[in-house]
PDB file of C-alpha atoms in Angstrom:
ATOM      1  CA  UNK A   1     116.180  63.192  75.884  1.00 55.00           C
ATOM      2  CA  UNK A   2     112.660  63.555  77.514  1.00 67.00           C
ATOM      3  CA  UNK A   3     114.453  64.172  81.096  1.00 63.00           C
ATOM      4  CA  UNK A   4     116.591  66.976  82.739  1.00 58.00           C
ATOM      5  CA  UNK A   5     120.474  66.752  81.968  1.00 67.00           C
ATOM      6  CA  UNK A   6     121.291  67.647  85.791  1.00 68.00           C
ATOM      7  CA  UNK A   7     119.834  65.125  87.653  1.00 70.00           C
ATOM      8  CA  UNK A   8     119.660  67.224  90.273  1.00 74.00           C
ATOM      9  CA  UNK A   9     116.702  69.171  88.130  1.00 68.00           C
ATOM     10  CA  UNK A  10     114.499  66.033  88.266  1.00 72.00           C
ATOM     11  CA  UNK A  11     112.300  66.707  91.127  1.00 73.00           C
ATOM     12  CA  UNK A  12     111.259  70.361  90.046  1.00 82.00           C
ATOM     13  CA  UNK A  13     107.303  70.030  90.275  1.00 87.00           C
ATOM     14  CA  UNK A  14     105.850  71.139  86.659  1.00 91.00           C
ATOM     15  CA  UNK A  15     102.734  72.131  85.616  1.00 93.00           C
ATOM     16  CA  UNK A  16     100.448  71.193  83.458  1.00 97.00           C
ATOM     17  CA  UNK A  17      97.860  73.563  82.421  1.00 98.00           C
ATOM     18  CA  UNK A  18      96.013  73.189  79.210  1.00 98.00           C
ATOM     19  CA  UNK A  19      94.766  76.964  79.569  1.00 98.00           C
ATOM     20  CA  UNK A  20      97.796  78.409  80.133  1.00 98.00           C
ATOM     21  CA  UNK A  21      99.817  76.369  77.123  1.00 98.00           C
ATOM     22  CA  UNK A  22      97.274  77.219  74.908  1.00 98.00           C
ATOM     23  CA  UNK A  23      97.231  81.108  75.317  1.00 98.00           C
ATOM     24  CA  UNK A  24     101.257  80.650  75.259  1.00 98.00           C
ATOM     25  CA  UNK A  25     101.487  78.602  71.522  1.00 98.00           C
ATOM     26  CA  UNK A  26      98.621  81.129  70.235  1.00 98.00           C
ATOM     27  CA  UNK A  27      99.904  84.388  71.656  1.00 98.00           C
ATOM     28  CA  UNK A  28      97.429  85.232  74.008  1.00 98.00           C
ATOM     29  CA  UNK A  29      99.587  85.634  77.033  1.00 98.00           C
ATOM     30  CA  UNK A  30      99.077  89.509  77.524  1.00 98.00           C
ATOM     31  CA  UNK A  31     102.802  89.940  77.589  1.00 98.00           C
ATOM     32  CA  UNK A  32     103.268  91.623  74.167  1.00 98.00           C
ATOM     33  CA  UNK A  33     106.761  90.633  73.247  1.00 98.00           C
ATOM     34  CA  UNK A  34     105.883  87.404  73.813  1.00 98.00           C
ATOM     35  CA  UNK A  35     102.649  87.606  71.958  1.00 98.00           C
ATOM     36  CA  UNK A  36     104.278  88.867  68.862  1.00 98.00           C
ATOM     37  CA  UNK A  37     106.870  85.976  68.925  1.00 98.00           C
ATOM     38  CA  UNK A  38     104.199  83.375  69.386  1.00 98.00           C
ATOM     39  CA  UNK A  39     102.384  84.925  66.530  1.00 98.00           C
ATOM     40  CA  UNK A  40     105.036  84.752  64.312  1.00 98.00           C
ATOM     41  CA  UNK A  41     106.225  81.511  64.772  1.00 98.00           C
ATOM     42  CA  UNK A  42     102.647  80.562  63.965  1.00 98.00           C
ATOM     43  CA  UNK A  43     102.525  82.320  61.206  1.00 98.00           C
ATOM     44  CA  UNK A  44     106.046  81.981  59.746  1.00 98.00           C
ATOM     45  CA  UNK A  45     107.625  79.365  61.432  1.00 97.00           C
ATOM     46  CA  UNK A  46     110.488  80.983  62.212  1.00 97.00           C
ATOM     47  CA  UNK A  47     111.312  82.820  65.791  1.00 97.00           C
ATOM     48  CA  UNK A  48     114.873  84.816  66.530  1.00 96.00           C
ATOM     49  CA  UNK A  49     116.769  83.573  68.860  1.00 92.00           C
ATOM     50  CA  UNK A  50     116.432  86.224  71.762  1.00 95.00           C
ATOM     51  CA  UNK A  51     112.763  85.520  71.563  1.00 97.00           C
ATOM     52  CA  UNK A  52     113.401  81.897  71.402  1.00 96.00           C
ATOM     53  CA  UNK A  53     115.012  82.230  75.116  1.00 93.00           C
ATOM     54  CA  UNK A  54     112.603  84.570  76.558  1.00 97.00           C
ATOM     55  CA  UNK A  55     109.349  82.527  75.364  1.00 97.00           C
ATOM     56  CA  UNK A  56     111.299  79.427  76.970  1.00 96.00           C
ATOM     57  CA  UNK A  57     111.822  81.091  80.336  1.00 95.00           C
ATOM     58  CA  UNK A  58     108.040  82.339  80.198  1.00 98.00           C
ATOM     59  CA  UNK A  59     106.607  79.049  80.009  1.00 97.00           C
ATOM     60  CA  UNK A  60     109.111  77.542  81.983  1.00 95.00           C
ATOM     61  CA  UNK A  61     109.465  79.786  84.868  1.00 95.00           C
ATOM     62  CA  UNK A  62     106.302  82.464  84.621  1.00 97.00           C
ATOM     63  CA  UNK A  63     103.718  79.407  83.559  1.00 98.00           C
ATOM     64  CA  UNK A  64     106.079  76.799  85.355  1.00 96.00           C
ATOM     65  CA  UNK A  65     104.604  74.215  83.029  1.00 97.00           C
ATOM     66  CA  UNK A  66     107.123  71.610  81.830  1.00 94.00           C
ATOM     67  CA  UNK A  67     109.794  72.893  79.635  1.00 92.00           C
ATOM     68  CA  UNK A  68     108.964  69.380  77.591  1.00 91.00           C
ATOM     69  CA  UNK A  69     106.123  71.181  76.271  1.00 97.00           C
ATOM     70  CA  UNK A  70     107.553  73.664  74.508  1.00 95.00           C
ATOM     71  CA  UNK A  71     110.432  72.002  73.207  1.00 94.00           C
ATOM     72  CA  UNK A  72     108.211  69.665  71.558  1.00 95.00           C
ATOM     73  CA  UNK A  73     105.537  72.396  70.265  1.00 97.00           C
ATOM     74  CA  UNK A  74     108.774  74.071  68.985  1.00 96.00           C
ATOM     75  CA  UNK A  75     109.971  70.903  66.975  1.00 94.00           C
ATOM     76  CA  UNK A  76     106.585  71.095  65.609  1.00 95.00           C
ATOM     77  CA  UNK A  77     106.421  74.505  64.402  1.00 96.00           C
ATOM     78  CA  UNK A  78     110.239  75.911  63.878  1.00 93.00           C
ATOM     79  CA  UNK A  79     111.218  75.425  60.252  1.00 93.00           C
ATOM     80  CA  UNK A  80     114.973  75.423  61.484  1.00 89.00           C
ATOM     81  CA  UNK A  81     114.345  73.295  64.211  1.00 84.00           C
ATOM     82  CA  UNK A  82     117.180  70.828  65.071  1.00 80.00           C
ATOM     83  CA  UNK A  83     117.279  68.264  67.727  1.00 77.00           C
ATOM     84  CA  UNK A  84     120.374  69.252  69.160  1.00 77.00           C
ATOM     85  CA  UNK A  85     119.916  72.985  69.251  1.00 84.00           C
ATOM     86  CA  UNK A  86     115.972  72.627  70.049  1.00 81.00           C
ATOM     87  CA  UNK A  87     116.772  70.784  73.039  1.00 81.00           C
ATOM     88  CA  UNK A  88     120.106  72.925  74.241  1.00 76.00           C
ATOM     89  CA  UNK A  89     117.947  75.815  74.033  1.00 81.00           C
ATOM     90  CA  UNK A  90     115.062  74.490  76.338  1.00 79.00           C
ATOM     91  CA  UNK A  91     117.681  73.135  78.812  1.00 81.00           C
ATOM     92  CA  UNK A  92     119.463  76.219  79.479  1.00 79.00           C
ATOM     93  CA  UNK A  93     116.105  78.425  79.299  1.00 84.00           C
ATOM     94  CA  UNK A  94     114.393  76.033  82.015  1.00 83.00           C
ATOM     95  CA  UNK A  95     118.013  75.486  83.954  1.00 76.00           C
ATOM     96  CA  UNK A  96     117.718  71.881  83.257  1.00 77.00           C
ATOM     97  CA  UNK A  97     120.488  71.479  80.451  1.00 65.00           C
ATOM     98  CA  UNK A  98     124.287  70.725  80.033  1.00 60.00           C
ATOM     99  CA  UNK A  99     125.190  74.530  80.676  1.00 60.00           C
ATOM    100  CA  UNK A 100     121.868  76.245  81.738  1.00 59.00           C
ATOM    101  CA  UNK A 101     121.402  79.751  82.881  1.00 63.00           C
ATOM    102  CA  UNK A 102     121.326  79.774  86.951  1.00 63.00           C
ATOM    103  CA  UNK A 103     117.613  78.731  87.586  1.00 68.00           C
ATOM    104  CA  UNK A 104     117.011  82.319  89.227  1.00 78.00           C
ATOM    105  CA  UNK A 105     117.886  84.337  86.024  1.00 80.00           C
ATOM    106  CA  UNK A 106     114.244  84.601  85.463  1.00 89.00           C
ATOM    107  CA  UNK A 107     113.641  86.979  82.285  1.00 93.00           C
ATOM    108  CA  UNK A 108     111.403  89.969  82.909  1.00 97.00           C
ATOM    109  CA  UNK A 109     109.156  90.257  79.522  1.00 97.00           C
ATOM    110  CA  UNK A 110     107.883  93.773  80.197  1.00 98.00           C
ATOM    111  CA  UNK A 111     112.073  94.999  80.778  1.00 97.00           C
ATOM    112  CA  UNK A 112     112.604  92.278  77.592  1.00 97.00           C
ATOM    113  CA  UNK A 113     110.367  94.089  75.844  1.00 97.00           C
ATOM    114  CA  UNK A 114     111.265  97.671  76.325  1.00 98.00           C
ATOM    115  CA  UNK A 115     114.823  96.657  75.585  1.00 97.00           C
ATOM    116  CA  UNK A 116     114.398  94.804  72.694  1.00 97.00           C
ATOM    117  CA  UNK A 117     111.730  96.312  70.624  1.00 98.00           C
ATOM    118  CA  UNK A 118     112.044  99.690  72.266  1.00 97.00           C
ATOM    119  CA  UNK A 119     109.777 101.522  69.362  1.00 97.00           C
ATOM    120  CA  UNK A 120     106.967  98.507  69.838  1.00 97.00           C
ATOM    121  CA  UNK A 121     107.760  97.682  65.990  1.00 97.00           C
ATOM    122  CA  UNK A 122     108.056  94.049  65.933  1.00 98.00           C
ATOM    123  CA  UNK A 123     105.286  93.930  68.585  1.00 98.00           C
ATOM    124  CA  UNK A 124     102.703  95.954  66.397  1.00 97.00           C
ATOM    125  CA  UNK A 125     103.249  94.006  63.406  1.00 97.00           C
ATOM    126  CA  UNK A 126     102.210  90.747  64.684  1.00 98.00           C
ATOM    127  CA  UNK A 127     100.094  91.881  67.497  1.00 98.00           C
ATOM    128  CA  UNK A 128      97.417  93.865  65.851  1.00 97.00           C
ATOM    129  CA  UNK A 129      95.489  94.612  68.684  1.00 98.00           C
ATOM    130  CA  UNK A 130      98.204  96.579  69.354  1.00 98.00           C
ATOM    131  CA  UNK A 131      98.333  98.422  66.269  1.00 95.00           C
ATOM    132  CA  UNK A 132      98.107 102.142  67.081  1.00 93.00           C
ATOM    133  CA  UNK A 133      99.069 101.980  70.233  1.00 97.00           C
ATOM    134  CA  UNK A 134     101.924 104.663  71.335  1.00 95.00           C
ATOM    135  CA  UNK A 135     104.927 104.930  73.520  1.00 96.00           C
ATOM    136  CA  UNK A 136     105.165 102.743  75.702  1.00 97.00           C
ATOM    137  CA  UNK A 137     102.134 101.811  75.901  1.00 98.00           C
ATOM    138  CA  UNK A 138     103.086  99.239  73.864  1.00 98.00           C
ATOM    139  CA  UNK A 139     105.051  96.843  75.871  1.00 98.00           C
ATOM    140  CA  UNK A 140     102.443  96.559  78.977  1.00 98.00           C
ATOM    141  CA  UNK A 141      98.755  98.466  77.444  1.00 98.00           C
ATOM    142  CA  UNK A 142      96.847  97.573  80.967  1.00 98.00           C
ATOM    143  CA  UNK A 143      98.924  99.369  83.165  1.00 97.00           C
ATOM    144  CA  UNK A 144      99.688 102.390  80.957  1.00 97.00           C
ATOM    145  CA  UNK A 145      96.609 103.704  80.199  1.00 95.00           C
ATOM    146  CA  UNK A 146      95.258 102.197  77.421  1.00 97.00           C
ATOM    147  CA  UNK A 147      93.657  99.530  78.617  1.00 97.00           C
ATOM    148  CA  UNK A 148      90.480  99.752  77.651  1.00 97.00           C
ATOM    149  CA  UNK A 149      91.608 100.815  73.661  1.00 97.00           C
ATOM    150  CA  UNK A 150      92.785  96.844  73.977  1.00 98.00           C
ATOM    151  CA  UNK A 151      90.474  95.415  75.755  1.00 98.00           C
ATOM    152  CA  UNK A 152      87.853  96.748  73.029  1.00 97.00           C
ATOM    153  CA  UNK A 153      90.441  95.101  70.337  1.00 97.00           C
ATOM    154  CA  UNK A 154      90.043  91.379  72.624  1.00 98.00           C
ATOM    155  CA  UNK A 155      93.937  92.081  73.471  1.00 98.00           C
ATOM    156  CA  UNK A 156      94.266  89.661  77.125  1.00 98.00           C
ATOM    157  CA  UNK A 157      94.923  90.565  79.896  1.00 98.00           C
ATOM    158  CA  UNK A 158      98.395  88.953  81.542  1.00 98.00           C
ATOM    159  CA  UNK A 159      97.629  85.675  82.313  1.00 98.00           C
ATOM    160  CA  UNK A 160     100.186  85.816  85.276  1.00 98.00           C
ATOM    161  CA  UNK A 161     101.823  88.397  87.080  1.00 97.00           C
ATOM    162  CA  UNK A 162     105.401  88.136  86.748  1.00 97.00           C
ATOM    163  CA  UNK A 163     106.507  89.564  90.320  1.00 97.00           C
ATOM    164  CA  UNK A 164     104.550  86.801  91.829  1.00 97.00           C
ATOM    165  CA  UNK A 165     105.302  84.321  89.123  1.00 96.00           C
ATOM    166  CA  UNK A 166     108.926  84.947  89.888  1.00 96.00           C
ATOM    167  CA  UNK A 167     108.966  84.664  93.413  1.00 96.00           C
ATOM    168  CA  UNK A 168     106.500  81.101  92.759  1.00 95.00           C
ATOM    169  CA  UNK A 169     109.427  79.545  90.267  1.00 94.00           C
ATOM    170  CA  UNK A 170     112.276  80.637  92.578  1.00 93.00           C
ATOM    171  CA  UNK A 171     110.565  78.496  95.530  1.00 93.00           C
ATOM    172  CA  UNK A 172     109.773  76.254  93.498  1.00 92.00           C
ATOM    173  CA  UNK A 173     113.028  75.676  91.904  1.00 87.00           C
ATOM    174  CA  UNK A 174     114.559  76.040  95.424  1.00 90.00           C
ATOM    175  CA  UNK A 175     112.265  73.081  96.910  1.00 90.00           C
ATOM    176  CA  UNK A 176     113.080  70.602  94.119  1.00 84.00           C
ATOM    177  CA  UNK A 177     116.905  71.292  94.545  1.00 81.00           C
ATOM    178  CA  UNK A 178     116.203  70.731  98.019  1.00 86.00           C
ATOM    179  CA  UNK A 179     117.768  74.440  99.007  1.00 72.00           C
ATOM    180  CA  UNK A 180     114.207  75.552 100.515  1.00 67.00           C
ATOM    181  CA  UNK A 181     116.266  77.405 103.432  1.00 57.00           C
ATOM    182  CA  UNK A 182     118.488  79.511 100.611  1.00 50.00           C
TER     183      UNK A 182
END
């Protein structure tokens, strides 16, 4: 389709950052969960669902880069990957498609994370930088304490903080709906 289904969605103002995409497809985002999912579908070519949504709301609404991106790097890589589905999924992650998620559900990876892969299991098996690492720890290593451990291991930093990411995609989403005084 190459173009929002809401016409409405047309004048949101992507990005286009070649940095930022490419620590997203390899899994160098500093967001664990989202690491690990990158790294599998690299590596297997297969992602779960769940994960499917959250890496499409990172890109889309943390990294604000065009939601086209990833739905074509994900027809690229998915071994299951179907037009129809493929480009459902991307719609309603980015709040562009037939029946999206509002465009201010905005996933939080760390909370994602936590609940998700509570244990860190899924995480340390395809982040090995992480391997090791305890507790909690696990889902956000800078800010609990073992930051340095990682940073040793060439584990990223975040390449955005979500608070402020959040609050950047909700404006932006607002101004290209034309709600700026919502």
């Amino acid at each position: 389709m190459n173009k929002p289904f809401k016409p409405e969605y047309t004048n949101i103002e992507w990005e286009y950052n070649d940095t930022l995409f490419s620590a997203w497809t390899s899994g160098h985002t500093g967001y664990p969960l989202i690491d690990a999912a990158m790294r599998q579908l690299a590596h297997t070519g297969y992602m779960h669902n769940r994960l499917r949504m959250l890496v499409a709301s990172f890109l889309a609404k943390d990294l604000l880069l065009d939601w086209r991106l990833g739905e074509r790097y994900f027809m690229l890589h998915l071994i299951d990957g179907d037009f129809a589905s493929n480009n459902g999924g991307w719609g309603f992650s980015a709040s562009t498609g037939v029946d999206p998620q509002p465009y201010f559900r905005i996933f939080n990876p760390t909370l994602q994370s936590e609940k998700f892969d509570p244990e860190g299991v899924f995480i340390r098996k395809w982040v090995g930088e992480l391997e090791g690492v305890t507790g909690k720890a696990v889902h956000d290593p800078y800010a609990r304490g073992v930051g340095d451990v990682v940073a040793k291991r060439g584990y990223p930093r975040v390449v955005v903080e979500h608070k402020g990411a959040r609050e950047r995609a909700l404006k932006r989403y607002k101004e290209g709906l034309g709600r700026e005084g919502l």
